[in-house]
Short mmCIF file of C-alpha atoms in Angstrom, two decimals:
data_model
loop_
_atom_site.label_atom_id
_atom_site.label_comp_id
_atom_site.label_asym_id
_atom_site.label_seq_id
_atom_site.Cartn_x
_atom_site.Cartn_y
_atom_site.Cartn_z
CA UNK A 1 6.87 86.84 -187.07
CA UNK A 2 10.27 87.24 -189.22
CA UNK A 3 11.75 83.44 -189.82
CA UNK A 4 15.01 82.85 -187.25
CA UNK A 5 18.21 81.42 -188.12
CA UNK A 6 18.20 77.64 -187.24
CA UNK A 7 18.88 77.43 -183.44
CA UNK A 8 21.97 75.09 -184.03
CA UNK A 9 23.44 78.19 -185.63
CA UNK A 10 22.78 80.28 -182.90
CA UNK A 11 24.24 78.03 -180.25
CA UNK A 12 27.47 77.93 -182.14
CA UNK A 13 27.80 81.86 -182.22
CA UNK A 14 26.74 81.53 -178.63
CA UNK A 15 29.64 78.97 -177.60
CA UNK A 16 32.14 80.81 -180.30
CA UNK A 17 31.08 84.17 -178.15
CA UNK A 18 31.82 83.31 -174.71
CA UNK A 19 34.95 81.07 -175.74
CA UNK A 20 36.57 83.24 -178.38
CA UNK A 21 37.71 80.00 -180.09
CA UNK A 22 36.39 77.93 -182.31
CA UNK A 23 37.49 74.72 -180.97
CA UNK A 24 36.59 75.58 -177.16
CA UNK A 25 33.61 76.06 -178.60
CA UNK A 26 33.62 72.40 -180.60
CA UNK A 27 34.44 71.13 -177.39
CA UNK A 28 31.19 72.32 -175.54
CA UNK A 29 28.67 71.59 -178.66
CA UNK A 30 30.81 68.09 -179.21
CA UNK A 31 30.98 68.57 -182.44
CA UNK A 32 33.79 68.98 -184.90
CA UNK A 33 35.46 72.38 -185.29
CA UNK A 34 34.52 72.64 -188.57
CA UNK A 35 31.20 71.86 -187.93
CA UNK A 36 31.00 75.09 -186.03
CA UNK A 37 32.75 76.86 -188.34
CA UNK A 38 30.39 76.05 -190.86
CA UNK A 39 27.19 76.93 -188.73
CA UNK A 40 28.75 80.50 -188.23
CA UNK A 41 28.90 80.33 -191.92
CA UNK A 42 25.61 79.55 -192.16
CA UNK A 43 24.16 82.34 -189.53
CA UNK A 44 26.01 84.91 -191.48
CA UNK A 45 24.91 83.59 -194.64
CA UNK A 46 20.98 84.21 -193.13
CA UNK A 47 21.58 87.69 -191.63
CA UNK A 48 23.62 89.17 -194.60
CA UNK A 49 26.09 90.41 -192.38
CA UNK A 50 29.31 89.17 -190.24
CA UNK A 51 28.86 88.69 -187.19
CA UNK A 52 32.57 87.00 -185.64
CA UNK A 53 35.78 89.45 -186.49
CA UNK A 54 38.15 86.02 -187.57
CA UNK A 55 41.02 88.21 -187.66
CA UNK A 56 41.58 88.67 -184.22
CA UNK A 57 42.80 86.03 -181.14
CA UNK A 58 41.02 85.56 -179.70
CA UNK A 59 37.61 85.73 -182.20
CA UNK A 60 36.01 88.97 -181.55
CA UNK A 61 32.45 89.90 -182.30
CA UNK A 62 31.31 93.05 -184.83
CA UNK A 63 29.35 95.69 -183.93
CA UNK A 64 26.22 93.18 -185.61
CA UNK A 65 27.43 90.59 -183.57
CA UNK A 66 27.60 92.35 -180.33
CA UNK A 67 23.78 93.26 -180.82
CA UNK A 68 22.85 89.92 -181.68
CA UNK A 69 25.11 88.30 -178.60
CA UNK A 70 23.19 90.73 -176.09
CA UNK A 71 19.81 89.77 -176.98
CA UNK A 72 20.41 85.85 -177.51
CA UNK A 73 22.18 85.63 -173.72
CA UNK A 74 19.24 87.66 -172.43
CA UNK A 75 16.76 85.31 -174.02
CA UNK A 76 18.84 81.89 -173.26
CA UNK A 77 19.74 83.18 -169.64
CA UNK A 78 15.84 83.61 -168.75
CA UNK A 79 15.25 79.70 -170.02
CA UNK A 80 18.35 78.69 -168.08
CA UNK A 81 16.66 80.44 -165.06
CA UNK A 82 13.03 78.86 -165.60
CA UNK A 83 14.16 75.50 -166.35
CA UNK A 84 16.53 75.18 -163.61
CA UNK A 85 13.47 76.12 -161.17
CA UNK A 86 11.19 73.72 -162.94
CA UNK A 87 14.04 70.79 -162.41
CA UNK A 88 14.44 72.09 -158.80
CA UNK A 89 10.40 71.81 -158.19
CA UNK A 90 10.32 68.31 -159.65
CA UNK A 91 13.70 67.17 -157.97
CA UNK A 92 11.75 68.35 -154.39
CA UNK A 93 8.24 67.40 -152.97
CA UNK A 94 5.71 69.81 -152.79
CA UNK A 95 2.63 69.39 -150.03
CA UNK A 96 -0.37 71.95 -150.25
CA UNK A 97 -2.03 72.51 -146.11
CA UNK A 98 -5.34 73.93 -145.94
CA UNK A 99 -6.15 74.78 -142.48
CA UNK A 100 -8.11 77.47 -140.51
CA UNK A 101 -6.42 80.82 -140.04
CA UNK A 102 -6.12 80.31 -136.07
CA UNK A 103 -4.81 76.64 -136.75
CA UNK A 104 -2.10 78.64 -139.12
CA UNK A 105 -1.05 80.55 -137.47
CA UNK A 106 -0.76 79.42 -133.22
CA UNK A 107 -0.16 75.50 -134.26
CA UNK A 108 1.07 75.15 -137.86
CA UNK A 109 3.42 77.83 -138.22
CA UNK A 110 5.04 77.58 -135.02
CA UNK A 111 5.94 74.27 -136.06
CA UNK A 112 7.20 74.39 -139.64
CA UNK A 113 10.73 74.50 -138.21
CA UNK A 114 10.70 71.02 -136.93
CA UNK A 115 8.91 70.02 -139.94
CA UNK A 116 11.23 71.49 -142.35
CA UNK A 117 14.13 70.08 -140.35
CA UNK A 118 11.87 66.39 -140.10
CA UNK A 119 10.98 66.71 -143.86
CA UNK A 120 13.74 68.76 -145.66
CA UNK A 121 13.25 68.09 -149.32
CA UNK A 122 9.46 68.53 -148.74
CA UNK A 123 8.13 72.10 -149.64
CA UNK A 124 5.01 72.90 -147.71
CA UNK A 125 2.95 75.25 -148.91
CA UNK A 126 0.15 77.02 -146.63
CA UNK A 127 -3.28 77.84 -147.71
CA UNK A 128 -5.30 79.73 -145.24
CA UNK A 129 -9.29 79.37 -145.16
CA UNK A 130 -11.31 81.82 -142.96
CA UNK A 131 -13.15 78.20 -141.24
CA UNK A 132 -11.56 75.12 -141.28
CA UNK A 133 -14.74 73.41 -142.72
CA UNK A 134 -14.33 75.29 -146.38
CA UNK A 135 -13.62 72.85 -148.89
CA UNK A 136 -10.20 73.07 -150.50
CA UNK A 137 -8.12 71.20 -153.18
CA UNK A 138 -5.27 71.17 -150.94
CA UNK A 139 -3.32 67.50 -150.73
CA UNK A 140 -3.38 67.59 -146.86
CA UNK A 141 -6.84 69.28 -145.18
CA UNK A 142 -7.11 70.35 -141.26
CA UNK A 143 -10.64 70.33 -140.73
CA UNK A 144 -12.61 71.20 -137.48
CA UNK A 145 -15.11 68.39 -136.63
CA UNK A 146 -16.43 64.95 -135.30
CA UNK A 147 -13.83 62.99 -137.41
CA UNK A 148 -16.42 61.30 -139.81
CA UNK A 149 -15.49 62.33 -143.07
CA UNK A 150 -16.18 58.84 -145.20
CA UNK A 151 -13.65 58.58 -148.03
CA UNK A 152 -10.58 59.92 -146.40
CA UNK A 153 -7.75 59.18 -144.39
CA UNK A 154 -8.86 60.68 -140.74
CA UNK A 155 -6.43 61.79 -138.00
CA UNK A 156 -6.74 63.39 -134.84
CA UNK A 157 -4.67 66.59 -134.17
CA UNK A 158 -6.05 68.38 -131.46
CA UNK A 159 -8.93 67.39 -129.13
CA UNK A 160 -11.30 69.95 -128.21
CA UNK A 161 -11.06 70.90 -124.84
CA UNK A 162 -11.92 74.39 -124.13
CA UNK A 163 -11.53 76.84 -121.15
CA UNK A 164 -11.33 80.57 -121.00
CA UNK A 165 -7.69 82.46 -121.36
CA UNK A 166 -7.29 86.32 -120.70
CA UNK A 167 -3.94 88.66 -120.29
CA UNK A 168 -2.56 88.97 -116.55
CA UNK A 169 -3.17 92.70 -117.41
CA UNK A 170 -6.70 92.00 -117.92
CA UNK A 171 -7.05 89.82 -114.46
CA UNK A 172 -5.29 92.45 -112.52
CA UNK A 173 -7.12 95.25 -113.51
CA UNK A 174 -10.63 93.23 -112.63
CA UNK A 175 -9.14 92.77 -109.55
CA UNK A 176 -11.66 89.76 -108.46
CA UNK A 177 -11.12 85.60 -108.50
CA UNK A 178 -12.53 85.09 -112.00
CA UNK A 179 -14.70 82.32 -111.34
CA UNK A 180 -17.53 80.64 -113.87
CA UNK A 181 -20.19 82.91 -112.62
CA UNK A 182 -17.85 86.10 -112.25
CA UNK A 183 -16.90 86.20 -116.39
CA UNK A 184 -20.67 85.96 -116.83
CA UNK A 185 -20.71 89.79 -115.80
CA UNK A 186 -17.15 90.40 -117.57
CA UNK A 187 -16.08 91.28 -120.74
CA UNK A 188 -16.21 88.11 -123.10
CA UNK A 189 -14.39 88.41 -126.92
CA UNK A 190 -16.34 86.04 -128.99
CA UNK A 191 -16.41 85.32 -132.84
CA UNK A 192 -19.22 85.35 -135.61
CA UNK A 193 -19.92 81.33 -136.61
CA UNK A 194 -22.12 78.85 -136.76
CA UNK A 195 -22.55 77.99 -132.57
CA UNK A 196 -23.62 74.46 -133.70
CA UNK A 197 -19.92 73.23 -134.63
CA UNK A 198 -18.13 75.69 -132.43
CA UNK A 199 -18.14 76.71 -128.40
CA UNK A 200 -19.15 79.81 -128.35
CA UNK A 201 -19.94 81.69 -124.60
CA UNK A 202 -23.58 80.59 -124.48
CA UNK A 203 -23.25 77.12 -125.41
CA UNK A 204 -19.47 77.01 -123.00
CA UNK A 205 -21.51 78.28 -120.18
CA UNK A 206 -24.43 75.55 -120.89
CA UNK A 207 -21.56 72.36 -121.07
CA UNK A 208 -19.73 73.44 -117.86
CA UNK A 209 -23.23 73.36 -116.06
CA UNK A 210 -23.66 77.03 -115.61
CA UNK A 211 -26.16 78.51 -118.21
CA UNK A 212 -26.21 82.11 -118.33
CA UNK A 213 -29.40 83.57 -117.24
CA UNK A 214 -28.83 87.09 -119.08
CA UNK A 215 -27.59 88.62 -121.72
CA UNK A 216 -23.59 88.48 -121.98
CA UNK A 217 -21.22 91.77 -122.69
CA UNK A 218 -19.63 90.26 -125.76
CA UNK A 219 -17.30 91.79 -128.30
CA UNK A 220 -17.32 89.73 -131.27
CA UNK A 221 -14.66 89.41 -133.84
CA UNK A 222 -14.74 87.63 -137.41
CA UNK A 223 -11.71 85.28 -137.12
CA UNK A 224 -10.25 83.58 -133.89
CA UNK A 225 -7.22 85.89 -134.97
CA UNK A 226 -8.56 89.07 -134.42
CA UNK A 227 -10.14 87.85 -130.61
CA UNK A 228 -6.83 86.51 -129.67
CA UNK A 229 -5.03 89.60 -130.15
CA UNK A 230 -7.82 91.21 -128.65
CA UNK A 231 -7.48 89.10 -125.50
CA UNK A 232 -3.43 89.53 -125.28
CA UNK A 233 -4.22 93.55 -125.59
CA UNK A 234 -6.45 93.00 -122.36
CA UNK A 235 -9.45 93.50 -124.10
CA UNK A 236 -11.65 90.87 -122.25
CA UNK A 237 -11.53 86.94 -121.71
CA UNK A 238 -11.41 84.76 -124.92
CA UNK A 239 -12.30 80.84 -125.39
CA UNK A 240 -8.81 78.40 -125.85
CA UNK A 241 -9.23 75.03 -127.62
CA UNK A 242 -6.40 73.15 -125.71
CA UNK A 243 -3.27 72.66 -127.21
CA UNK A 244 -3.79 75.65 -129.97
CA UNK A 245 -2.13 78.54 -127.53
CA UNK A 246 0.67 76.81 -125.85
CA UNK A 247 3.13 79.49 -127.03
CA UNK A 248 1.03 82.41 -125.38
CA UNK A 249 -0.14 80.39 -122.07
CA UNK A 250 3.81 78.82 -121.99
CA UNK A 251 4.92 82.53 -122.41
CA UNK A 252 2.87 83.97 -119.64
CA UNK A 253 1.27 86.33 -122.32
CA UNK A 254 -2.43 84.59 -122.06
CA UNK A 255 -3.61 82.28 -118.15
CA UNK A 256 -6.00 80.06 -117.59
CA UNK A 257 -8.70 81.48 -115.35
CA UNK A 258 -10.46 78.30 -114.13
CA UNK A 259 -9.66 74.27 -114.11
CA UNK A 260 -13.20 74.08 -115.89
CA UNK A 261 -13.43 73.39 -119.09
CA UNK A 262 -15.79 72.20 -122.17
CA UNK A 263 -14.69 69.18 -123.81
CA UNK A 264 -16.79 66.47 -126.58
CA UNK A 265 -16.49 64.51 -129.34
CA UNK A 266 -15.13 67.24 -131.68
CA UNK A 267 -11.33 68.49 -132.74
CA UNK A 268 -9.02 69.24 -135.44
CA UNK A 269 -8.50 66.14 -137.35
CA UNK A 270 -6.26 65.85 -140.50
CA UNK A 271 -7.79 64.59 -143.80
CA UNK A 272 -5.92 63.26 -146.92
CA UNK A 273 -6.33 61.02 -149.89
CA UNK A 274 -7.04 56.83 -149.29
CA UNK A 275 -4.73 56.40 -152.17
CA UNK A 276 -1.64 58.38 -150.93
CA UNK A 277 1.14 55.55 -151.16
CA UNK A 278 3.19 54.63 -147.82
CA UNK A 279 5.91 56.65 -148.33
CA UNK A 280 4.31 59.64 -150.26
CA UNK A 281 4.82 63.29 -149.54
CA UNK A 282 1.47 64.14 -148.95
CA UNK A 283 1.50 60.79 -146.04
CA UNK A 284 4.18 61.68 -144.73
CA UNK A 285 3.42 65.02 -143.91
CA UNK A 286 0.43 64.01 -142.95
CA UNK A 287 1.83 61.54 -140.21
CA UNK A 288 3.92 64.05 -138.94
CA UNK A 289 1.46 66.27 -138.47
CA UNK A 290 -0.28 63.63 -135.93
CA UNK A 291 2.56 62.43 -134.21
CA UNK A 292 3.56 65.83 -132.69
CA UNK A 293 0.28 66.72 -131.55
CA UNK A 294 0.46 67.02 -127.97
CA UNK A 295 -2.83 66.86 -126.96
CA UNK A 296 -6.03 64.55 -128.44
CA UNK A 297 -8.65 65.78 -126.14
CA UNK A 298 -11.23 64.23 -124.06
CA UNK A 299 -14.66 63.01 -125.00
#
């Protein structure tokens, strides 16, 4: 790598550049005019060539000097531009979520308004896990569960309380009162997991108190995403966990086909550090989070 002038040199041809004068230039360096003067000397000296036409008024640069100036503002404008961002980041709070992809995207993003407008020098930032139980380094965690995660702050979100949801277009073409026993014979949109932390059909119809006593028609999807859509294109009847699709069921998009539902123990509960301070980012976030859920559930 060829040696460079001394930097102090090329900030003086920088100021002397944009200011055309040597003592505008002094001005902006605070130093002594002929202190600049002397560190144009100095530059020239190095490169064997001159690089400021003193002749003129205001200074003008030489051919040399115009080559030089282009490539030193390039290189000084892309630091400006990096460590202006880099003050900006540390001047703001920055909070990593890691939640489930249906949490994302029907309770979390809905919401980031009213969090950005409770929280406005707080920059969230949104990681998405295909199951809420996947560990993550993320400061604030949603996780799906009974609550008991020792170690960790713990709050409730959402309760689970769940009842089946369909399109009107999907209960008008049936054409029948969709009763408990009548979706047992209808088209239910489920999703590949583990049935042991999550309703699915079977284990819905078994906590309402009506097992099913054959084999469901179920169209299975690999992320509560996916079935929802599926269930707003009038695809078949899908599972809600209260309080996760207020915006279709408010809308009209998605009803509620029955008053019976599944609840327990379980829900989405928020997880964080012990040792976040009082008045940290990553608490308050966090606290927000809980105070504008607007349902806990029922055991």
């Amino acid at each position: 790598m060829s040696r460079l002038p001394p930097f102090s040199s090329l900030f003086a041809f920088d100021a002397v550049a944009r200011h055309g004068t040597l003592t505008r230039a002094a001005l902006e360096l605070n130093v002594s005019q002929p202190a600049v003067s002397r560190r144009l000397a100095l530059l020239e000296e190095d490169l064997g060539c001159k690089v400021i036409d003193r002749s003129s008024r205001p200074l003008q640069l030489t051919a040399e000097g115009q080559e030089l100036y282009d490539v030193l503002r390039s290189g000084l404008a892309r630091i400006e531009a990096v460590v202006e961002r880099m003050r900006d980041a540390a001047a703001s709070d920055s909070v990593s979520v890691s939640c489930g992809s249906g949490f994302a995207a029907y309770w979390l993003i809905p919401r980031l308004p009213e969090l950005e407008q409770a929280l406005p020098d707080t920059s969230i930032q949104i990681i998405s896990q295909a199951h809420t139980d996947e560990t993550a380094t993320a400061d604030v965690q949603i996780r799906f569960g009974d609550g008991n995660w020792p170690g960790l702050e713990v709050g409730v979100v959402l309760g689970e309380d769940v009842f089946p949801v369909a399109s009107p277009a999907f209960v008008e073409k049936s054409g029948k009162l969709l009763t408990v026993d009548i979706l047992k014979s209808e088209r239910l949109l489920g999703q590949h997991r583990d049935a042991g932390a999550w309703y699915n059909w079977e284990t819905w119809f078994d906590a309402v108190g009506s097992p099913a006593r054959s084999k469901l028609r179920t169209l299975d999807f690999d992320s509560y995403a996916l079935m929802v859509n599926a269930a707003l294109a009038g695809q078949g009847v899908c599972l809600c966990w209260a309080g996760l699709l207020d915006v279709f069921l408010d809308s009209g998009a998605l009803v509620r086909l029955t008053d019976v539902s599944a609840g327990s123990g379980r829900g989405y509960f928020i997880t964080f550090r012990e040792e976040e301070a009082p008045d940290s980012p990553v608490r308050r976030v966090a606290e927000w989070m809980i105070s504008s859920s607007t349902y806990t559930g029922r055991s």
